Coordinates of N, CA and C in Angstrom, one line a residue:
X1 N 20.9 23.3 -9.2 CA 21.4 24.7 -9.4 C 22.0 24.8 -10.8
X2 N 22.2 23.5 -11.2 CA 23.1 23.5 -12.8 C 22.3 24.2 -13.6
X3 N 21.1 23.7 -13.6 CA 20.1 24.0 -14.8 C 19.5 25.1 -14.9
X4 N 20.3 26.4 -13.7 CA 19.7 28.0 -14.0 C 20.3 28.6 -14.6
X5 N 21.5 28.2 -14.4 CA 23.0 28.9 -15.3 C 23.4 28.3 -16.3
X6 N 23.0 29.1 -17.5 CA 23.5 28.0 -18.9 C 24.5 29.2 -19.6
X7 N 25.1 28.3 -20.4 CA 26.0 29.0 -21.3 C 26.3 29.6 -22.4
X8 N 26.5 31.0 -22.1 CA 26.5 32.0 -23.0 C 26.5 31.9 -24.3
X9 N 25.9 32.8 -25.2 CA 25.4 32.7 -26.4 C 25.6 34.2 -27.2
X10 N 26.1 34.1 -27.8 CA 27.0 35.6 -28.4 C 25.6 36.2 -29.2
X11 N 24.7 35.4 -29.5 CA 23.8 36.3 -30.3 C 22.7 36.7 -29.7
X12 N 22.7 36.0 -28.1 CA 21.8 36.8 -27.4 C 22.1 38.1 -26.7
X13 N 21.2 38.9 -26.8 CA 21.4 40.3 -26.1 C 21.4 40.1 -24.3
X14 N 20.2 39.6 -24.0 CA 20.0 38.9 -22.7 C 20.4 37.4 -22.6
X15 N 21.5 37.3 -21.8 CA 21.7 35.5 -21.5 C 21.7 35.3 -20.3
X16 N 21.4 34.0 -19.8 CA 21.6 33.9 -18.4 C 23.2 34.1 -18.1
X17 N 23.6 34.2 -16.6 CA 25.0 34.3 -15.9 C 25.2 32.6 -16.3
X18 N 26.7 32.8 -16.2 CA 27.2 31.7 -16.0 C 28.2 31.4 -14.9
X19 N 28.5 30.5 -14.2 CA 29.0 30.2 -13.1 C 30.3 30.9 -13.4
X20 N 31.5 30.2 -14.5 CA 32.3 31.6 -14.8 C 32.4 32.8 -14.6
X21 N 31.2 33.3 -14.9 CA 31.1 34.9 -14.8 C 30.7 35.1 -13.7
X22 N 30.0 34.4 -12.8 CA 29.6 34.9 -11.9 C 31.1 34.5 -10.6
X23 N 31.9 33.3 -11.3 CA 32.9 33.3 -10.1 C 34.0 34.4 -10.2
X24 N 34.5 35.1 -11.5 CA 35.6 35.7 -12.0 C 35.0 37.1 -11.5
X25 N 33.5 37.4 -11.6 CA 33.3 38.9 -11.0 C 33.1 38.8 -9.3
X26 N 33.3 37.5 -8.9 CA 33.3 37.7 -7.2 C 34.4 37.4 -7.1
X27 N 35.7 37.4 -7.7 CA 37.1 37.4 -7.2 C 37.5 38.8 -7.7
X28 N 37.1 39.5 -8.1 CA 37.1 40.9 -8.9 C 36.3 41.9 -7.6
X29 N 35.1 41.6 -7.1 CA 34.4 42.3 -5.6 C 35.7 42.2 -5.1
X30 N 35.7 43.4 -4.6 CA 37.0 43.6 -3.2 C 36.2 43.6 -2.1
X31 N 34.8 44.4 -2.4 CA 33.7 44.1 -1.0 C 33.0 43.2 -0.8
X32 N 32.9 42.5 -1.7 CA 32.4 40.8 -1.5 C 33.1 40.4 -0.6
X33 N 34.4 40.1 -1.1 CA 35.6 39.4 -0.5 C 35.6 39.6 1.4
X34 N 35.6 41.0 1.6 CA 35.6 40.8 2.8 C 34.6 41.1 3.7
X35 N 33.3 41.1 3.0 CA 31.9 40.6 3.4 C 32.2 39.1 4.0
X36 N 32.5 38.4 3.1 CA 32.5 37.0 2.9 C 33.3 36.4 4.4
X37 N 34.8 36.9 4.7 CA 35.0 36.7 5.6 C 33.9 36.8 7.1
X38 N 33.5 38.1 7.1 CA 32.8 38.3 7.9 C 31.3 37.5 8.2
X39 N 30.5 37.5 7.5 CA 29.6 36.9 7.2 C 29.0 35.4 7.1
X40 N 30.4 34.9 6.6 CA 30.3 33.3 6.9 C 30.0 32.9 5.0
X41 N 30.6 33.4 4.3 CA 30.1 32.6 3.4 C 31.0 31.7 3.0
X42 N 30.5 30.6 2.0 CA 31.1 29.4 1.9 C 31.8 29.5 0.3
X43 N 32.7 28.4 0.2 CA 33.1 28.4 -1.5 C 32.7 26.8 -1.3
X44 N 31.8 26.7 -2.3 CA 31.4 25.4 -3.6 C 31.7 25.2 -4.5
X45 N 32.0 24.0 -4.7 CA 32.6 24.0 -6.4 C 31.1 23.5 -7.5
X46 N 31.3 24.3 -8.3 CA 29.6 24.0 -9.1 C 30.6 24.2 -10.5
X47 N 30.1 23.0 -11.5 CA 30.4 22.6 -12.6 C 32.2 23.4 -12.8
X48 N 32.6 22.8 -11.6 CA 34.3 22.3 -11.1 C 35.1 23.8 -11.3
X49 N 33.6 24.8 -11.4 CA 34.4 25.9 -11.0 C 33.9 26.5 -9.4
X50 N 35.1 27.1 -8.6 CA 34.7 28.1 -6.9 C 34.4 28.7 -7.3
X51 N 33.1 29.3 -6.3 CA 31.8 29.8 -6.6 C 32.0 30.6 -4.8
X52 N 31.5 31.6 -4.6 CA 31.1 31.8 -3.3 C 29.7 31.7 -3.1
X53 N 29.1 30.7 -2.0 CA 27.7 30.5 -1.3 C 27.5 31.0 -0.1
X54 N 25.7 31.2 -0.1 CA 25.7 31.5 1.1 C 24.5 30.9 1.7
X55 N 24.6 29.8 2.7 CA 23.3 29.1 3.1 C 22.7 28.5 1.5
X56 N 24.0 27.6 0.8 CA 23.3 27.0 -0.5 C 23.2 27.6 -1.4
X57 N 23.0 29.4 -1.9 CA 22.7 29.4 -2.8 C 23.9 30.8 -3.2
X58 N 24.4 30.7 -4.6 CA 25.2 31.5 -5.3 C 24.6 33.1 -5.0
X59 N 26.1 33.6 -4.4 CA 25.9 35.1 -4.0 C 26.2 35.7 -5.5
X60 N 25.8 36.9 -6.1 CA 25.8 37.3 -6.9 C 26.5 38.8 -6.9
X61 N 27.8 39.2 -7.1 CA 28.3 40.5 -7.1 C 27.4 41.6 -7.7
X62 N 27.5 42.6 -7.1 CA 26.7 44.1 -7.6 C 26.7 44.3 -8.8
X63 N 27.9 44.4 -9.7 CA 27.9 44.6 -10.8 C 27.1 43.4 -12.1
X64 N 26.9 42.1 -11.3 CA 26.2 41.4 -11.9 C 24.4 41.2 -11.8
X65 N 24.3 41.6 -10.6 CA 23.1 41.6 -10.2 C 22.0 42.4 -11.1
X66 N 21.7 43.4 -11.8 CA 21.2 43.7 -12.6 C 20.9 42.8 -14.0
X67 N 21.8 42.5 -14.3 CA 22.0 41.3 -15.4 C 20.7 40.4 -14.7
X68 N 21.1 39.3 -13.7 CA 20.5 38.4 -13.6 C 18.8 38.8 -13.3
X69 N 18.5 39.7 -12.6 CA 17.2 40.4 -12.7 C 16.6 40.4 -14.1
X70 N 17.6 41.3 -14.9 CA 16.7 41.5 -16.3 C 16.9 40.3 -17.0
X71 N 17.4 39.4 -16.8 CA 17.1 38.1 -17.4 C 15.9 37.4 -16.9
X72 N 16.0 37.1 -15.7 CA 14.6 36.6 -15.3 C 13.9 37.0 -15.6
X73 N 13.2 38.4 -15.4 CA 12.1 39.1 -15.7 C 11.8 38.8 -16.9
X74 N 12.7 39.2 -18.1 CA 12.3 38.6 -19.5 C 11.9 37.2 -19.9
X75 N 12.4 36.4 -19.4 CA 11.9 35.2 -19.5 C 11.1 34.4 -19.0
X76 N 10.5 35.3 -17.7 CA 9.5 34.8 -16.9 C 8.4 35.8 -17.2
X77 N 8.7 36.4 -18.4 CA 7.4 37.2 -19.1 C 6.8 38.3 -17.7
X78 N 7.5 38.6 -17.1 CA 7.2 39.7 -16.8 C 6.3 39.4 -15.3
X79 N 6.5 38.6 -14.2 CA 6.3 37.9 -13.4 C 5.5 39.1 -12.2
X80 N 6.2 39.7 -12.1 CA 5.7 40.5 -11.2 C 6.7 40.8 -9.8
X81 N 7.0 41.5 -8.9 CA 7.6 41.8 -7.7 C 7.8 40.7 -6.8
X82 N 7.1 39.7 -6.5 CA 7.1 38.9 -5.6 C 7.5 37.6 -6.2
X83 N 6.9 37.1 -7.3 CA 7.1 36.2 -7.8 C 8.5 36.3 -8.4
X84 N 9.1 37.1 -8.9 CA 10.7 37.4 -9.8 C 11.4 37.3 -8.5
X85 N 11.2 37.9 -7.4 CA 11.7 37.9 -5.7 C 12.2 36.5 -5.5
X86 N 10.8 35.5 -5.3 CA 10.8 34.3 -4.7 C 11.4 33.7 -5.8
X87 N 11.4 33.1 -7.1 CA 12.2 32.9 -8.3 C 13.9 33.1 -7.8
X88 N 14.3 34.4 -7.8 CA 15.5 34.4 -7.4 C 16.3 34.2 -6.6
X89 N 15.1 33.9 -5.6 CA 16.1 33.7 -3.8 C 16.2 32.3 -3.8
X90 N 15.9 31.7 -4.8 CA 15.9 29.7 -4.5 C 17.1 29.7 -5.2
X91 N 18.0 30.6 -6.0 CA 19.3 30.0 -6.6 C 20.2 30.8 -6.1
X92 N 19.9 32.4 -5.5 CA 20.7 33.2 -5.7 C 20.7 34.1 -4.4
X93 N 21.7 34.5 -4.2 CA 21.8 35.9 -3.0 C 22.5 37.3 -3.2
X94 N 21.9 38.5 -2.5 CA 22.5 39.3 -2.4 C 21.8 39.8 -1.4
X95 N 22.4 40.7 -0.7 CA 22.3 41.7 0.1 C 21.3 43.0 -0.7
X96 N 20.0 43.2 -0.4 CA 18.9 44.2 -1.1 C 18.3 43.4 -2.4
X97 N 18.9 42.4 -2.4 CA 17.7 41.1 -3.7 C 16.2 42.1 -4.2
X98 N 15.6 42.5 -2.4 CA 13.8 42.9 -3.2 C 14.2 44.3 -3.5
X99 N 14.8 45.2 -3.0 CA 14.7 46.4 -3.4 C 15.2 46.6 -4.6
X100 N 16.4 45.7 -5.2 CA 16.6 45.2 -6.8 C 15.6 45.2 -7.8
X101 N 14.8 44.3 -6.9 CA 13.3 43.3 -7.9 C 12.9 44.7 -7.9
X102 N 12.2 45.5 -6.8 CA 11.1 46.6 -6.7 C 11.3 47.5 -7.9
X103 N 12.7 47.9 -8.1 CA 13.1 49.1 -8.8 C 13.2 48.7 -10.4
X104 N 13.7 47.0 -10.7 CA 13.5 47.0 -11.8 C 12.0 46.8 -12.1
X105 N 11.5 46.3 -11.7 CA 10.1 46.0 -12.6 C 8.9 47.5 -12.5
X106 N 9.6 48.5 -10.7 CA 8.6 49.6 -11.6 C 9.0 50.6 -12.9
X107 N 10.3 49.9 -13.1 CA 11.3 50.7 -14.8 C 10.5 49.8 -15.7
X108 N 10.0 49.3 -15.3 CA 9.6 47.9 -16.5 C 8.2 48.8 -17.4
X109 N 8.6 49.2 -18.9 CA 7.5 49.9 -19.1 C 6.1 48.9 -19.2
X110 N 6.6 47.5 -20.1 CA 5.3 46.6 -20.0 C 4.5 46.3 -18.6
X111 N 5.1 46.1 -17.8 CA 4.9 45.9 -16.3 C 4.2 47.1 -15.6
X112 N 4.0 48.1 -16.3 CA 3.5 49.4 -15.5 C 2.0 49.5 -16.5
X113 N 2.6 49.3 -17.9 CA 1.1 49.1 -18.7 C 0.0 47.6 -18.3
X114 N 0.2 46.9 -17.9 CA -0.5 45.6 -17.8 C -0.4 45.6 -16.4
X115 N -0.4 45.9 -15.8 CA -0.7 46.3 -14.0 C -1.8 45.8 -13.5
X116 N -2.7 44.8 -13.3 CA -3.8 44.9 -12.9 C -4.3 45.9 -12.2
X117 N -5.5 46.2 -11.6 CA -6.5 47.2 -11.2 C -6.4 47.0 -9.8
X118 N -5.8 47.5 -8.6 CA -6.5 46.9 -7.5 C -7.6 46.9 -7.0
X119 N -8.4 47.4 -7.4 CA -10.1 48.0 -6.7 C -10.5 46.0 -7.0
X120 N -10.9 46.0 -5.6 CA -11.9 44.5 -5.6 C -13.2 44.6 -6.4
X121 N -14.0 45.8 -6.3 CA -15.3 46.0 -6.2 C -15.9 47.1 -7.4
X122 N -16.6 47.3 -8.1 CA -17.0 48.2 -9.1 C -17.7 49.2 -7.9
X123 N -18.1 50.3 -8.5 CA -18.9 51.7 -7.7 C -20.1 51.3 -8.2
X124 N -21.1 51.3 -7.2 CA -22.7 50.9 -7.5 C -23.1 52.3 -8.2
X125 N -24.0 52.3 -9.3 CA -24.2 53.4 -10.1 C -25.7 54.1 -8.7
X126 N -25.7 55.3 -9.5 CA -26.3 55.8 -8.6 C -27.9 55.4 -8.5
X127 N -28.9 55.8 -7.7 CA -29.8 55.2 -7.9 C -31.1 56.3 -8.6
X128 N -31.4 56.4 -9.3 CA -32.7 57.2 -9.7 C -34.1 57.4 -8.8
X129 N -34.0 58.2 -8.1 CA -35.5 58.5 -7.5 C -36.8 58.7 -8.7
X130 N -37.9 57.8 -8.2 CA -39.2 58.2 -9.1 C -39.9 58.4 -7.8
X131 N -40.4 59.7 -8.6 CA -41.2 60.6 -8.2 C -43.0 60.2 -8.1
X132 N -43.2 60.0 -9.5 CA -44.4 60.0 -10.0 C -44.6 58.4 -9.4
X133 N -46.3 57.8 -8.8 CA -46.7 56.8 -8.8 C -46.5 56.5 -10.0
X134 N -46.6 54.7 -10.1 CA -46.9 54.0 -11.1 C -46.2 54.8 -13.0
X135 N -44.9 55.2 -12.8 CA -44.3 55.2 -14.0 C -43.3 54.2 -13.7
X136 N -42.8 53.3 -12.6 CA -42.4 52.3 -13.1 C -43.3 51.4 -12.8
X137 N -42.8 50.2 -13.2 CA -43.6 48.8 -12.9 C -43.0 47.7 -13.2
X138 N -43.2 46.7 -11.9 CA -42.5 45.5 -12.3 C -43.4 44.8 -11.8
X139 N -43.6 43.5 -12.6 CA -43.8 42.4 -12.4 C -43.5 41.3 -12.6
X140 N -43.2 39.5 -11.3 CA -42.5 39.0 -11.0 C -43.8 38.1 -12.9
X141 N -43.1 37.6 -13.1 CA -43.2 36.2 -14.4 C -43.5 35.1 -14.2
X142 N -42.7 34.5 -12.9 CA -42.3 33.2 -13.2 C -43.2 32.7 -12.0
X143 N -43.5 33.0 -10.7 CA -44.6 32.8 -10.3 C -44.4 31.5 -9.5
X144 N -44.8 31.1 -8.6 CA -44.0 29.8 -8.0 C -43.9 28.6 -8.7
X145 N -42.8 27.9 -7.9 CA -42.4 26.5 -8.6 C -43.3 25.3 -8.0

């Protein structure tokens, strides 16, 4: 879990969260806090700072959750709905995680331009009736082996 959260860099516009930040804005949630009671979540110490967990992996306050989205997305070049989904749920939690992912990546203007196509199959062109005998003609070439 160390090596998702690295430490901040003043000249980046997008940085990853840091455990700092992410523990000083869950002592800052007032509705985290008594989620947390309820809910069962745990405090871990991760790089010797308390952290709130839940089933292993760092809950992420509202106000920060956005952040961590558009970081991944950027750096995972633009992964897609499912994949940025499954990506995030191995380190992190919140309550609405996919409906997060859903909303940012259909904002995503690159992600709406590079969409693949879903149609499996091309449309068979239509077919030309001939009328007249013998204006077409085919014959086979190759003739048995």
């Amino acid at each position: 879990m160390n090596l998702v959260f690295a430490n901040r860099n003043e000249e980046d516009v997008i940085y990853p969260l840091t455990t700092r930040e992410i523990a000083e804005a869950q002592q800052q949630d007032n509705t985290l806090n008594k989620r947390a009671e309820k809910e069962g979540y745990s405090k871990q110490l991760v790089k010797n700072i308390e952290v709130l967990c839940y089933k292993g992996k760092m809950v992420i306050p509202k106000c920060l959750q956005h952040h961590a989205v558009a970081w991944f997305h950027h750096y995972l070049q633009h992964p897609g709905t499912k994949r940025l989904k499954e990506t995030l749920r191995l380190s992190m939690y919140w309550k609405g995680l996919r409906t997060t992912v859903q909303s940012h990546v259909k904002k995503c203007h690159s992600c709406q331009v590079n969409e693949r196509n879903q149609l499996k199959y091309g449309k068979m062109p239509t077919k030309l009736a001939i009328t007249n005998p013998w204006e077409a003609l085919c014959v086979d070439l190759i003739g048995p082996y």
